[in-house]
Amino acid sequence: MHYSYTLLAFAITALALPTPNSKADDGSWAPGKYEGDGTPYDDGKWHPGKYPGDKTKRDDGSWYPGKYEGKGTPYDNGKWYPGKYPGGKSKTVKRDDGSWYPGKYEGKGTPYDDGKWYEGKYPTKKPAKRDDGSWSPGKYEGKDTPYDDGKWHPGKYEGDDTPYDDGQYHNNKRDDGSWQPGKYEGDDTPYDDGKWQPGKYEGDDTPYDDGQYHNNKRDDGSWQPGKYEGNGTPYDDGKWTANKYPSGEKKE
């Protein structure tokens, strides 16, 4: 009996010990060792469900409608469908056959004029009555138009903003007709008041001498060559110079 218990304890201990792998890792590589299912790395092989939205059938490289364009892709497949273009008419479920009809390209709802008149088409202050082509005063000329209606009105040709006098008095103080210095002549008028002031007829800006001395050195009255005649004066000093005379002849 004691022998039986000894064998049973030995068997339990042997079963509890770890068993070695059937084959030790010799360092060689095998498919799935480091990549693929059960690892964080891609083994480069395709399998159903690998890519979201992928088809269960492996892509054999052939093309079919909708593979790369159309619904569910960011590309246009060139086909029309209702609502494809913003502003498209909801009832235009039929593809455009290229034929024309009124309002297709012009008129209401388009940026182009269809050539038809309707009330309010042209801005105007006149009542919404269609123009029958007849003429009426002020229709094409006069006030609110760039054309003259041929009628006169105060200020049209004279007065403010024109070079002509309108004959009206425009002053804060009424003119009693009396004269006062400067009313019609003198400063601020184009007329001479008859009064003399230094420089009026002689001196600077006139061709006449004002009798005043204008030099840093005072003139003692003595004469020197060139003082009154010759170069720099309007008078001839009597001396000959080459080219003095237009004949061009030189003095021997």
XYZ file of C-alpha atoms in Angstrom:
252
model
C 0.000 0.000 0.000
C 2.831 2.334 0.846
C 4.444 1.543 -2.508
C 1.230 2.544 -4.372
C 1.169 6.010 -2.787
C 4.802 6.589 -3.741
C 4.115 5.858 -7.435
C 1.059 8.138 -7.440
C 3.002 11.095 -5.991
C 5.763 10.629 -8.560
C 3.247 10.634 -11.422
C 1.570 13.862 -10.202
C 4.932 15.631 -9.883
C 5.982 14.566 -13.382
C 2.763 15.890 -14.923
C 3.092 19.281 -13.158
C 6.550 19.986 -14.624
C 6.695 22.093 -17.940
C 7.148 20.090 -21.081
C 9.663 21.397 -23.650
C 8.554 22.465 -27.211
C 8.454 19.719 -29.647
C 10.971 21.642 -31.806
C 13.501 24.181 -30.571
C 13.723 27.624 -32.387
C 16.776 27.409 -34.590
C 16.538 31.122 -35.666
C 15.253 30.425 -39.165
C 12.264 32.295 -40.590
C 8.942 30.758 -41.480
C 5.756 32.342 -42.918
C 3.671 33.796 -40.098
C 6.549 33.722 -37.619
C 6.757 37.513 -37.328
C 3.930 38.871 -39.539
C 0.367 38.072 -40.505
C -2.453 36.838 -38.286
C -1.724 37.104 -34.610
C 1.055 39.679 -35.106
C 0.946 43.478 -35.486
C 2.629 43.302 -38.908
C 1.230 42.879 -42.404
C 2.363 39.832 -44.306
C 1.578 41.534 -47.652
C -1.131 39.051 -48.546
C -4.727 39.923 -49.257
C -7.606 38.290 -47.522
C -11.325 39.074 -47.404
C -12.029 41.927 -45.012
C -8.447 43.164 -45.028
C -9.502 46.587 -46.402
C -12.750 48.305 -45.260
C -15.323 48.090 -48.029
C -13.235 45.582 -49.913
C -15.030 42.907 -51.838
C -14.798 39.331 -50.699
C -13.423 38.385 -54.075
C -9.756 39.105 -54.674
C -9.080 41.882 -57.232
C -7.841 40.314 -60.440
C -6.948 43.730 -61.958
C -9.845 43.856 -64.418
C -12.061 46.971 -64.663
C -15.803 47.164 -64.308
C -18.230 50.128 -64.090
C -18.130 51.777 -60.671
C -14.797 50.268 -59.693
C -12.964 53.584 -59.639
C -15.606 56.246 -60.452
C -19.239 57.019 -59.756
C -21.274 56.545 -56.617
C -19.190 55.767 -53.567
C -16.007 57.194 -55.095
C -14.706 60.768 -55.322
C -14.686 60.617 -59.132
C -17.366 61.417 -61.709
C -18.392 58.576 -64.002
C -19.683 61.049 -66.593
C -23.308 59.962 -66.228
C -26.139 62.335 -65.388
C -28.691 61.734 -62.699
C -31.381 63.960 -61.117
C -29.819 66.353 -58.601
C -26.296 65.941 -59.954
C -25.974 69.684 -60.642
C -27.177 72.291 -58.083
C -30.199 74.173 -59.387
C -31.201 71.363 -61.697
C -34.936 71.083 -62.053
C -36.355 68.232 -60.038
C -38.658 67.160 -62.831
C -35.820 67.048 -65.325
C -35.307 63.380 -64.783
C -34.854 62.964 -68.521
C -31.318 63.438 -69.782
C -30.727 66.576 -71.858
C -31.020 65.606 -75.521
C -29.460 68.904 -76.687
C -32.679 70.405 -78.019
C -33.599 74.024 -77.193
C -36.757 75.290 -75.568
C -37.787 78.753 -74.285
C -36.144 79.534 -70.957
C -33.471 76.861 -71.263
C -30.600 79.346 -71.524
C -32.205 82.798 -71.152
C -34.970 84.553 -69.250
C -36.105 84.122 -65.688
C -33.728 82.079 -63.576
C -30.788 82.689 -65.888
C -28.344 85.620 -66.144
C -29.401 86.288 -69.747
C -32.186 88.437 -71.197
C -34.783 86.643 -73.302
C -35.657 89.906 -75.060
C -39.188 90.041 -73.677
C -40.581 92.996 -71.762
C -42.336 92.728 -68.451
C -43.464 95.239 -65.859
C -40.569 96.383 -63.698
C -37.930 95.194 -66.136
C -36.486 98.697 -66.512
C -36.139 100.973 -63.417
C -38.365 104.031 -63.835
C -40.393 106.435 -61.720
C -43.296 106.158 -64.113
C -46.237 103.923 -63.317
C -45.913 100.360 -64.456
C -47.436 101.081 -67.834
C -45.864 99.617 -70.914
C -44.240 102.167 -73.232
C -46.400 102.537 -76.326
C -43.675 104.460 -78.170
C -45.418 107.856 -77.999
C -43.526 110.970 -76.858
C -44.335 113.062 -73.832
C -42.607 116.160 -72.357
C -39.685 115.098 -70.175
C -39.588 111.553 -71.547
C -36.162 111.949 -73.103
C -35.034 115.492 -72.194
C -35.197 117.967 -69.324
C -34.999 117.318 -65.620
C -33.575 113.930 -64.575
C -32.175 113.352 -68.065
C -28.814 114.349 -69.526
C -30.494 116.312 -72.330
C -31.672 119.939 -72.547
C -35.395 120.458 -73.106
C -34.753 123.900 -74.619
C -36.599 125.732 -71.852
C -35.078 128.546 -69.818
C -35.055 128.706 -66.066
C -33.309 131.045 -63.615
C -29.643 130.157 -63.294
C -29.488 128.204 -66.558
C -27.149 130.656 -68.273
C -26.337 133.283 -65.623
C -25.749 133.543 -61.898
C -23.946 131.116 -59.628
C -21.689 128.588 -61.349
C -21.766 130.603 -64.588
C -19.517 133.445 -65.765
C -22.514 135.746 -66.234
C -24.294 138.163 -63.891
C -27.920 137.377 -63.166
C -28.643 141.044 -62.410
C -29.544 140.302 -58.823
C -27.865 141.892 -55.809
C -25.946 139.390 -53.698
C -24.451 141.176 -50.705
C -25.283 141.252 -47.026
C -25.447 145.091 -47.172
C -27.567 146.701 -49.850
C -25.623 148.922 -52.229
C -26.896 152.510 -51.993
C -24.971 153.561 -55.119
C -22.427 155.682 -53.291
C -18.733 155.379 -54.059
C -15.949 154.591 -51.641
C -12.232 154.013 -52.221
C -11.548 150.485 -53.368
C -15.127 149.794 -54.449
C -14.273 149.515 -58.120
C -10.499 150.053 -58.334
C -7.335 149.374 -56.372
C -6.470 146.269 -54.418
C -8.490 143.142 -55.235
C -9.796 144.714 -58.442
C -8.359 144.695 -61.955
C -8.368 148.522 -62.090
C -5.807 151.154 -61.072
C -6.867 153.519 -58.296
C -4.500 156.242 -59.614
C -2.382 156.336 -56.475
C 1.372 156.012 -56.484
C 3.353 153.739 -54.271
C 7.056 152.895 -54.260
C 7.824 150.357 -56.973
C 4.685 151.087 -58.961
C 6.530 152.485 -61.983
C 10.242 152.103 -61.148
C 12.503 149.742 -59.293
C 12.316 145.983 -59.125
C 10.171 144.276 -61.777
C 10.107 147.484 -63.873
C 12.504 148.705 -66.585
C 13.104 151.970 -64.696
C 15.596 152.959 -62.001
C 14.090 153.929 -58.679
C 17.081 156.147 -57.844
C 18.083 154.073 -54.878
C 21.515 152.549 -54.384
C 21.479 148.737 -54.488
C 25.026 147.513 -53.966
C 27.115 146.406 -51.018
C 29.701 149.079 -51.879
C 28.478 152.657 -51.985
C 28.981 154.421 -55.321
C 31.383 157.352 -54.871
C 30.485 158.811 -58.277
C 33.769 157.961 -59.918
C 33.866 156.256 -63.296
C 35.576 153.027 -64.166
C 35.559 151.002 -67.377
C 32.434 148.878 -67.678
C 30.471 150.909 -65.125
C 27.946 152.174 -67.652
C 28.916 150.547 -70.962
C 30.342 147.348 -72.368
C 29.810 143.779 -71.284
C 26.885 143.381 -68.933
C 25.267 146.675 -69.943
C 23.040 147.606 -72.868
C 25.644 150.148 -74.127
C 28.650 149.797 -76.450
C 32.029 150.666 -74.939
C 33.465 151.407 -78.426
C 36.014 148.620 -78.313
C 36.343 146.014 -81.010
C 36.360 142.327 -80.290
C 36.571 139.325 -82.568
C 33.115 138.432 -83.876
C 31.792 141.787 -82.717
C 30.340 142.383 -86.157
C 28.248 139.758 -87.985
C 30.439 140.117 -91.125
C 32.901 137.796 -89.442
C 35.909 139.730 -90.784
C 38.816 139.978 -88.405
C 40.808 143.173 -88.003
C 44.360 142.918 -89.351
